[in-house]
Short mmCIF file of C-alpha atoms in Angstrom, two decimals:
data_model
loop_
_atom_site.label_atom_id
_atom_site.label_comp_id
_atom_site.label_asym_id
_atom_site.label_seq_id
_atom_site.Cartn_x
_atom_site.Cartn_y
_atom_site.Cartn_z
CA MET H 24 -38.71 3.04 4.17
CA SER H 25 -38.61 -0.67 4.32
CA THR H 26 -35.75 -0.89 1.87
CA LEU H 27 -33.40 1.61 4.02
CA ASN H 28 -34.42 -0.48 7.02
CA LEU H 29 -33.52 -3.69 5.29
CA THR H 30 -30.00 -2.12 4.19
CA ASN H 31 -29.49 -1.02 7.89
CA LEU H 32 -30.17 -4.84 8.67
CA LEU H 33 -27.51 -5.97 5.89
CA ALA H 34 -25.04 -3.14 7.16
CA GLY H 35 -25.22 -4.92 10.67
CA GLN H 36 -24.20 -8.24 9.39
CA VAL H 37 -20.78 -6.25 8.30
CA THR H 38 -20.48 -4.18 11.34
CA SER H 39 -20.64 -4.77 14.88
CA TYR H 40 -20.04 -3.08 18.60
CA GLY H 41 -18.61 -4.73 21.45
CA VAL H 42 -16.44 -4.20 24.49
CA TYR H 43 -12.56 -5.28 25.07
CA ASP H 44 -13.11 -7.71 28.21
CA ASP H 45 -12.11 -11.26 28.94
CA ASN H 46 -14.66 -12.44 26.68
CA TYR H 47 -13.45 -10.79 23.82
CA ASN H 48 -13.14 -13.12 20.71
CA ILE H 49 -11.38 -12.20 17.62
CA GLU H 50 -13.35 -14.90 15.79
CA THR H 51 -16.51 -13.28 16.41
CA LEU H 52 -15.32 -10.06 14.79
CA LYS H 53 -17.30 -8.81 11.85
CA LYS H 54 -15.33 -6.70 8.87
CA ILE H 55 -15.70 -3.34 10.74
CA ASN H 56 -16.37 -3.35 14.52
CA PHE H 57 -16.38 -0.51 17.14
CA ILE H 58 -14.77 -1.87 20.29
CA THR H 59 -15.12 0.03 23.28
CA ALA H 60 -11.65 -0.62 25.67
CA ALA H 61 -10.82 0.76 29.04
CA ASN H 62 -8.64 3.46 27.35
CA GLY H 63 -11.02 4.66 24.53
CA LEU H 64 -13.11 3.68 21.63
CA PHE H 65 -11.27 1.60 18.87
CA ARG H 66 -12.29 0.96 15.28
CA VAL H 67 -11.18 -2.62 14.56
CA GLU H 68 -11.13 -3.77 10.93
CA LYS H 69 -10.51 -7.51 10.28
CA THR H 70 -9.35 -8.79 7.03
CA PRO H 71 -8.29 -12.12 5.96
CA THR H 72 -4.76 -11.37 6.61
CA ALA H 73 -4.65 -8.97 9.74
CA ILE H 74 -6.72 -7.21 12.30
CA PHE H 75 -6.02 -3.40 12.06
CA LYS H 76 -6.71 -1.36 15.38
CA THR H 77 -7.29 2.29 15.30
CA LEU H 78 -7.99 4.69 18.16
CA VAL H 79 -11.10 6.75 17.53
CA GLU H 80 -11.63 8.61 20.89
CA GLU H 81 -9.39 8.48 24.03
CA TYR H 82 -11.16 8.35 27.28
CA LYS H 83 -9.79 10.74 29.99
CA LYS H 84 -10.65 7.97 32.63
CA PRO H 85 -10.32 4.37 32.14
CA ILE H 86 -13.33 2.38 32.30
CA PRO H 87 -13.44 -0.23 35.02
CA GLY H 88 -13.73 -3.64 34.12
CA LEU H 89 -12.37 -3.54 30.54
CA ASN H 90 -8.89 -4.28 29.27
CA LEU H 91 -6.59 -1.74 27.87
CA MET H 92 -6.15 -1.83 23.92
CA SER H 93 -3.35 -0.49 21.97
CA GLU H 94 -3.24 0.76 18.24
CA GLY H 95 -1.80 -1.33 15.59
CA PRO H 96 -1.99 -4.53 13.51
CA GLU H 97 -2.23 -8.03 14.30
CA LEU H 98 -1.33 -10.63 11.90
CA LEU H 99 -3.52 -13.63 11.15
CA VAL H 100 -1.31 -15.25 8.80
CA PRO H 101 2.54 -15.98 8.97
CA LYS H 102 4.80 -13.19 8.20
CA ILE H 103 6.45 -12.80 4.76
CA PRO H 104 9.79 -14.46 4.38
CA PHE H 105 12.73 -11.77 4.47
CA ARG H 106 14.20 -13.06 1.26
CA PHE H 107 10.89 -12.19 -0.93
CA LEU H 108 11.74 -8.37 0.29
CA GLN H 109 15.49 -8.82 -0.74
CA MET H 110 14.17 -9.98 -4.09
CA ALA H 111 12.24 -7.01 -4.44
CA LEU H 112 15.01 -4.78 -3.44
CA SER H 113 17.12 -6.72 -6.20
CA PHE H 114 14.53 -6.22 -8.90
CA TYR H 115 14.40 -2.24 -7.87
CA LEU H 116 18.12 -2.11 -8.20
CA ASP H 117 18.20 -3.51 -11.35
CA VAL H 118 15.24 -1.53 -12.73
CA TYR H 119 16.97 1.79 -11.49
CA ASP H 120 20.42 0.63 -13.22
CA LYS H 121 18.41 0.20 -16.63
CA ASP H 122 16.09 3.09 -16.96
CA LYS H 123 16.55 5.16 -13.58
CA THR H 124 12.73 4.77 -12.64
CA GLU H 125 10.64 3.62 -9.78
CA ALA H 126 9.14 -0.07 -9.78
CA SER H 127 6.53 -1.99 -7.94
CA LEU H 128 5.95 -5.41 -6.22
CA LEU H 129 2.88 -6.71 -4.83
CA PHE H 130 1.92 -9.52 -1.96
CA PHE H 131 -1.41 -11.32 -1.84
CA TRP H 132 -2.82 -14.01 0.27
CA ASN H 133 -4.37 -16.80 -1.27
CA LYS H 134 -7.03 -17.62 1.74
CA ASP H 135 -9.38 -20.11 -0.33
CA ASN H 136 -6.34 -21.93 -2.31
CA VAL H 137 -7.88 -20.82 -5.65
CA ARG H 138 -5.87 -21.83 -8.81
CA LEU H 139 -3.77 -19.26 -10.17
CA PRO H 140 -4.24 -18.19 -13.95
CA GLU H 141 -1.50 -19.38 -16.21
CA ILE H 142 -2.66 -17.47 -19.50
CA TYR H 143 -4.59 -14.59 -20.65
CA SER H 144 -7.44 -14.63 -22.80
CA ASP H 145 -5.38 -14.07 -25.83
CA ASN H 146 -3.27 -17.12 -24.91
CA THR H 147 -0.22 -15.19 -23.74
CA PRO H 148 1.34 -16.77 -20.76
CA VAL H 149 0.94 -14.77 -17.50
CA LYS H 150 4.42 -13.50 -15.99
CA GLY H 151 5.78 -12.34 -12.79
CA LEU H 152 3.77 -14.29 -10.61
CA ILE H 153 5.02 -16.90 -7.95
CA SER H 154 3.80 -18.36 -4.84
CA GLU H 155 5.08 -20.06 -1.72
CA GLY H 156 2.12 -22.07 -0.07
CA GLN H 157 -0.59 -19.46 0.27
CA LEU H 158 1.67 -16.37 -0.40
CA VAL H 159 1.41 -14.95 -3.76
CA VAL H 160 4.16 -12.63 -5.20
CA TYR H 161 3.19 -10.50 -8.18
CA VAL H 162 5.45 -8.23 -10.17
CA PRO H 163 2.57 -6.44 -12.28
CA ARG H 164 3.07 -5.04 -15.80
CA GLN H 165 3.91 -1.34 -14.96
CA LYS H 166 5.00 1.70 -16.64
CA ASN H 167 7.49 3.27 -14.64
CA SER H 168 9.18 6.80 -14.74
CA ALA H 169 11.40 8.61 -12.38
CA GLY H 170 8.60 9.66 -9.94
CA LEU H 171 5.64 7.37 -10.75
CA SER H 172 5.06 3.31 -10.94
CA GLU H 173 1.65 2.67 -12.83
CA PHE H 174 0.15 -1.02 -12.85
CA HIS H 175 -3.56 -0.12 -13.12
CA MET H 176 -3.63 -1.15 -16.62
CA ASP H 177 -2.65 -4.77 -15.70
CA PRO H 178 -5.95 -6.89 -15.54
CA MET H 179 -4.11 -9.30 -13.56
CA VAL H 180 -3.94 -7.10 -10.72
CA ASP H 181 -7.61 -6.73 -10.73
CA TRP H 182 -7.99 -10.47 -10.80
CA LEU H 183 -5.80 -11.05 -7.76
CA ARG H 184 -7.44 -8.20 -5.82
CA ASN H 185 -11.06 -9.76 -6.35
CA ASN H 186 -9.85 -13.41 -5.93
CA LEU H 187 -7.42 -13.43 -3.26
CA SER H 188 -6.89 -11.27 0.01
CA LEU H 189 -5.06 -7.92 -0.24
CA PHE H 190 -1.68 -8.03 1.70
CA ALA H 191 0.98 -5.65 0.88
CA GLU H 192 2.07 -3.25 -2.08
CA THR H 193 5.70 -2.02 -2.15
CA HIS H 194 7.35 0.37 -4.73
CA SER H 195 10.99 2.07 -4.91
CA HIS H 196 11.80 5.63 -4.82
CA HIS H 197 15.17 4.62 -5.96
CA SER H 198 17.80 7.56 -5.27
CA MET H 199 15.12 9.66 -3.30
CA SER H 200 14.37 9.23 0.39
CA ALA H 201 11.74 6.36 1.58
CA PHE H 202 8.60 8.64 2.28
CA PHE H 203 4.96 8.37 1.52
CA SER H 204 4.50 11.04 -1.12
CA SER H 205 1.18 12.96 -1.84
CA THR H 206 0.80 10.55 -4.82
CA ASP H 207 1.04 7.66 -2.62
CA ASP H 208 -1.38 9.07 -0.13
CA ALA H 209 -4.11 9.65 -2.79
CA ASN H 210 -3.74 6.19 -4.26
CA GLU H 211 -3.01 3.69 -1.30
CA ASN H 212 -6.24 3.60 0.59
CA ALA H 213 -7.26 -0.18 0.63
CA THR H 214 -6.98 -2.06 3.95
CA GLN H 215 -3.52 -3.55 3.68
CA PHE H 216 0.18 -2.86 4.24
CA TYR H 217 2.22 -0.54 2.20
CA GLY H 218 6.04 -0.20 1.78
CA VAL H 219 8.45 2.20 0.03
CA TRP H 220 12.26 1.85 -0.45
CA GLY H 221 14.61 4.78 -1.08
CA LYS H 222 18.21 5.51 -1.77
CA ILE H 223 18.54 1.96 -2.83
CA LYS H 224 22.29 2.20 -4.26
CA ASN H 225 23.24 2.90 -0.43
CA GLN H 226 24.74 0.46 1.58
CA GLN H 227 22.04 1.06 4.00
CA PRO H 228 18.95 1.83 2.09
CA GLU H 229 15.99 3.77 3.36
CA PHE H 230 12.40 2.05 4.00
CA ALA H 231 9.09 2.93 5.30
CA PHE H 232 5.88 0.88 6.07
CA ARG H 233 2.65 1.58 6.85
CA TYR H 234 -1.01 0.24 6.94
CA CYS H 235 -4.23 1.97 5.87
CA SER H 236 -7.56 1.22 7.44
CA GLY H 237 -10.55 3.57 7.21
CA ASP H 238 -9.23 7.11 7.08
CA SER H 239 -6.04 6.31 8.88
CA LYS H 240 -2.56 5.72 7.62
CA THR H 241 -0.23 4.26 10.36
CA LYS H 242 3.40 3.83 10.00
CA ILE H 243 4.85 0.76 11.61
CA CYS H 244 8.01 -1.25 12.09
CA PRO H 245 8.62 -3.49 9.15
CA SER H 246 9.25 -6.58 11.54
CA VAL H 247 5.59 -6.60 12.19
CA LEU H 248 5.02 -7.73 8.62
CA PHE H 249 8.30 -9.38 7.61
CA GLU H 250 10.55 -11.95 9.18
CA TRP H 251 12.97 -9.03 9.41
CA PRO H 252 16.30 -9.79 10.99
CA GLU H 253 17.48 -8.20 14.16
CA VAL H 254 20.57 -6.43 15.25
CA THR H 255 21.29 -6.99 19.02
CA THR H 256 23.75 -4.49 20.78
CA THR H 257 24.65 -5.46 24.34
CA LYS H 258 26.60 -2.74 26.56
CA THR H 259 28.04 -3.54 29.96
CA TYR H 260 28.39 -0.55 32.58
CA GLU H 261 30.72 -0.84 35.42
CA VAL H 262 30.20 1.75 38.41
CA THR H 263 32.98 2.34 40.79
CA SER H 264 33.55 4.84 43.56
CA ASP H 265 36.23 5.66 46.28
CA VAL H 266 33.58 5.77 49.03
CA PRO H 267 34.62 3.56 51.68
CA GLY H 268 33.04 0.18 51.67
CA PHE H 269 31.34 0.89 48.21
CA GLN H 270 31.26 -2.36 45.94
CA ARG H 271 31.76 -2.38 42.46
CA GLN H 272 28.74 -2.71 40.47
CA GLN H 273 28.13 -3.77 36.68
CA PHE H 274 25.07 -3.33 34.70
CA THR H 275 24.00 -4.85 31.34
CA GLU H 276 22.00 -3.22 28.69
CA VAL H 277 20.61 -5.19 25.75
CA GLU H 278 19.16 -3.20 22.61
CA LYS H 279 17.55 -4.78 19.57
CA GLU H 280 16.65 -3.03 16.31
CA VAL H 281 15.82 -3.90 12.66
CA TYR H 282 18.92 -4.64 10.47
CA LYS H 283 19.26 -1.80 8.15
CA GLY H 284 22.04 -3.30 5.72
CA PRO H 285 23.79 -4.03 3.56
CA PHE H 286 21.38 -6.44 2.09
CA GLU H 287 22.56 -9.24 -0.29
CA LYS H 288 21.44 -9.14 -3.85
CA LEU H 289 19.30 -12.26 -4.46
CA GLU H 290 18.25 -13.64 -7.90
CA TYR H 291 14.54 -13.42 -8.96
CA PRO H 292 12.83 -14.71 -11.74
CA ALA H 293 13.71 -13.27 -15.01
CA ASP H 294 10.39 -12.28 -16.31
CA TRP H 295 10.24 -9.77 -13.53
CA MET H 296 12.11 -7.33 -15.73
CA GLU H 297 9.92 -8.27 -18.76
CA GLN H 298 6.90 -6.77 -16.48
CA HIS H 299 8.74 -3.33 -16.34
CA THR H 300 8.51 -0.82 -19.13
CA LYS H 301 9.96 2.89 -18.90
CA ALA H 302 7.30 5.53 -19.31
CA VAL H 303 8.56 7.86 -22.07
CA VAL H 304 7.43 11.57 -22.71
CA ALA H 305 5.08 12.38 -25.67
CA ASN H 306 6.75 14.91 -27.87
CA LYS H 307 5.69 15.07 -31.50
CA PHE H 308 6.60 18.78 -32.06
CA LYS H 309 9.97 20.23 -31.21
CA SER H 310 9.77 23.44 -29.59
CA THR H 311 12.41 26.41 -30.45
CA TYR H 312 11.12 28.37 -27.20
CA PRO H 313 14.40 29.50 -25.18
CA VAL H 314 15.16 26.86 -22.55
CA ASN H 315 16.26 27.50 -18.84
CA THR H 316 18.42 24.38 -18.20
CA THR H 317 18.77 25.04 -14.59
CA TYR H 318 14.92 25.18 -13.93
CA PRO H 319 13.54 23.96 -17.40
CA SER H 320 10.31 25.28 -18.74
CA ARG H 321 8.88 23.24 -21.61
CA TYR H 322 6.58 24.34 -24.22
CA LEU H 323 4.78 22.08 -26.71
CA SER H 324 3.80 23.41 -30.17
CA ASN H 325 0.23 22.73 -30.72
CA ARG H 326 -1.16 22.52 -34.57
CA ASP H 327 -2.55 25.84 -34.34
CA GLY H 328 0.76 27.55 -33.76
CA SER H 329 0.16 28.37 -30.25
CA LEU H 330 2.44 27.15 -27.47
CA GLU H 331 1.39 25.29 -24.43
CA LYS H 332 3.65 25.43 -21.31
CA MET H 333 4.45 22.25 -19.67
CA GLU H 334 4.59 21.92 -15.78
CA GLN H 335 7.82 21.96 -13.99
CA LEU H 336 8.71 19.35 -11.76
CA ASP H 337 6.86 18.87 -8.32
CA MET H 338 9.68 20.04 -6.12
CA GLU H 339 7.80 18.72 -3.08
CA TYR H 340 7.43 15.12 -4.65
CA TYR H 341 10.77 14.83 -6.47
CA GLY H 342 12.86 16.18 -3.19
CA ASP H 343 16.52 16.45 -4.55
CA TYR H 344 16.12 13.97 -7.30
CA TYR H 345 15.69 15.13 -11.02
CA ASP H 346 15.55 12.71 -13.99
CA GLN H 347 18.55 13.78 -16.24
CA ALA H 348 16.61 12.94 -19.52
CA LEU H 349 14.44 16.05 -18.24
CA LEU H 350 17.21 18.27 -17.70
CA ASP H 351 18.82 17.57 -20.87
CA PRO H 352 17.49 20.02 -23.45
CA PHE H 353 18.40 17.70 -26.41
CA ALA H 354 16.79 14.57 -24.98
CA TRP H 355 13.31 15.62 -25.89
CA GLU H 356 14.37 15.43 -29.70
CA THR H 357 14.91 11.52 -29.65
CA GLN H 358 12.18 10.43 -27.15
CA GLU H 359 9.18 8.44 -28.63
CA THR H 360 5.71 9.13 -28.19
CA GLU H 361 4.03 6.80 -25.46
CA MET H 362 1.34 4.68 -26.49
CA ASN H 363 -1.34 4.31 -23.84
CA ILE H 364 -2.83 1.04 -25.37
CA THR H 365 -1.29 -2.19 -25.35
CA GLY H 366 -2.26 -5.54 -26.42
CA PHE H 367 -2.59 -7.04 -22.73
CA GLU H 368 -4.89 -4.48 -21.72
CA ASP H 369 -7.41 -5.99 -23.93
CA ALA H 370 -7.11 -9.59 -22.00
CA GLU H 371 -10.42 -10.71 -20.46
CA ILE H 372 -9.69 -11.28 -16.86
CA ILE H 373 -12.52 -9.11 -15.49
CA GLN H 374 -15.24 -6.82 -16.41
CA PHE H 375 -13.98 -3.23 -15.89
CA ILE H 376 -16.23 -0.72 -14.47
CA ASP H 377 -18.04 1.71 -16.51
CA LYS H 378 -19.36 5.18 -15.88
CA ASN H 379 -22.71 3.99 -14.87
CA ASP H 380 -21.12 1.64 -12.12
CA GLU H 381 -19.04 4.68 -10.68
CA LYS H 382 -22.26 6.56 -10.22
CA ASN H 383 -23.79 3.62 -8.39
CA LYS H 384 -20.77 3.49 -6.28
CA GLN H 385 -21.23 6.84 -5.19
CA ASP H 386 -24.90 6.31 -4.62
CA ILE H 387 -24.09 3.30 -2.41
CA GLN H 388 -21.42 5.64 -0.31
CA ASP H 389 -24.45 8.39 -0.09
CA ASN H 390 -26.83 5.75 1.36
CA LEU H 391 -24.00 4.38 3.67
CA ILE H 392 -24.21 7.76 5.32
CA ASP H 393 -27.92 7.39 5.87
CA ILE H 394 -27.40 4.13 7.04
CA THR H 395 -25.04 5.36 9.82
CA SER H 396 -27.05 8.00 11.01
CA GLU H 397 -30.43 6.03 11.15
CA TYR H 398 -28.47 3.06 12.64
CA THR H 399 -27.07 5.53 15.40
CA ALA H 400 -30.20 6.83 16.18
CA LEU H 401 -32.59 3.98 16.42
CA GLY H 402 -30.02 1.37 17.71
CA TYR H 403 -29.62 -2.38 16.48
CA LYS H 404 -33.06 -3.75 17.99
CA SER H 405 -34.89 -1.06 16.41
CA VAL H 406 -33.71 -1.57 13.05
CA ILE H 407 -34.12 -5.28 13.22
CA GLU H 408 -37.92 -4.76 14.18
CA SER H 409 -38.61 -2.09 11.54
CA ALA H 410 -36.92 -4.20 8.93
CA ILE H 411 -38.89 -7.26 9.60
CA ASP H 412 -42.05 -5.23 9.98
CA GLY H 413 -41.01 -3.80 6.57
CA ALA H 414 -40.51 -7.12 4.94
CA LYS H 415 -43.88 -8.47 6.18
CA GLN H 416 -45.76 -5.45 4.90
CA SER H 417 -44.01 -6.07 1.63
CA ALA H 418 -44.86 -9.80 1.45
CA SER H 419 -48.62 -9.09 2.26
CA LEU H 420 -48.93 -6.56 -0.93
#
């Protein structure tokens, strides 16, 4: 029992409860905070780059003496210069022109000013990495297809995540619309910002941005995160009347919105393109099964002579876009088998999690559920007293 209570005590070091009044101070916030404001209970998560406020429960009547709180992010670091987003868009355009695929680019914040790696353990140079002040921009080693950009095999990504602060991840949907797909929803769960570009060949490309905190995924205006240029529209209205004695009146209306393009194409480091590899479809055995070229069904011939049907495109995910290589029945004859193992995956940047660690992670999650329930039932003071008593008993044994 003392172990669980001590765990509760430790959990209290990263979780706090408070009120949103005139004494509210962000400097005293812990990692996770539940703040009672006049208009509701908020989950407030603090990272080195931003504070993310999410409404948990709205109150029907405001609480007197407290201030109103609004949902949304509050940056603790400078906004990202817009030119880096232009460089990202330029990179996405070149990848699409070359291979008709998606691509990814990541942002980190070097809060402790740690030295960035320059070579892998096999003495090959680290590429795709630039920094300006504490802002770090990284194009990971990625395998990209028409509907997916993968960079989980790059050990540098894990190093950056472990040693720097998460800030933002962006990727392209090339000719598709800018939206967060079911795949994005499944993969994007870290507390940070996310962005996606779509219809990148248009004069006014589409874009969508959001942040994730806890179970919430909340869309935002990109100007929250970037030094995004604005467009100001000024309209003047004149009101007249034939009523005797009526004086002519003028009204001015000013509207501001984020600039939507066209965007100037900027140069970016040449090694960014070296980080991109087009993922190819594995097909060792040519199938002679009849093909429907409108909505193609593909079959792979197994060594035992049986035919294995390949899944069709996920229409919900791909929208109105098709990779022409998939529609061409002859393209399958020329594509090479994808090799999932490459040299850089053996670079010793971090220690990868094994199956036992995954089990331990699940045990920790289960224990946190117990921690929350006991913490709520007993209260902070009771948990501390119980943990201290348990520690004394253990010391006396």
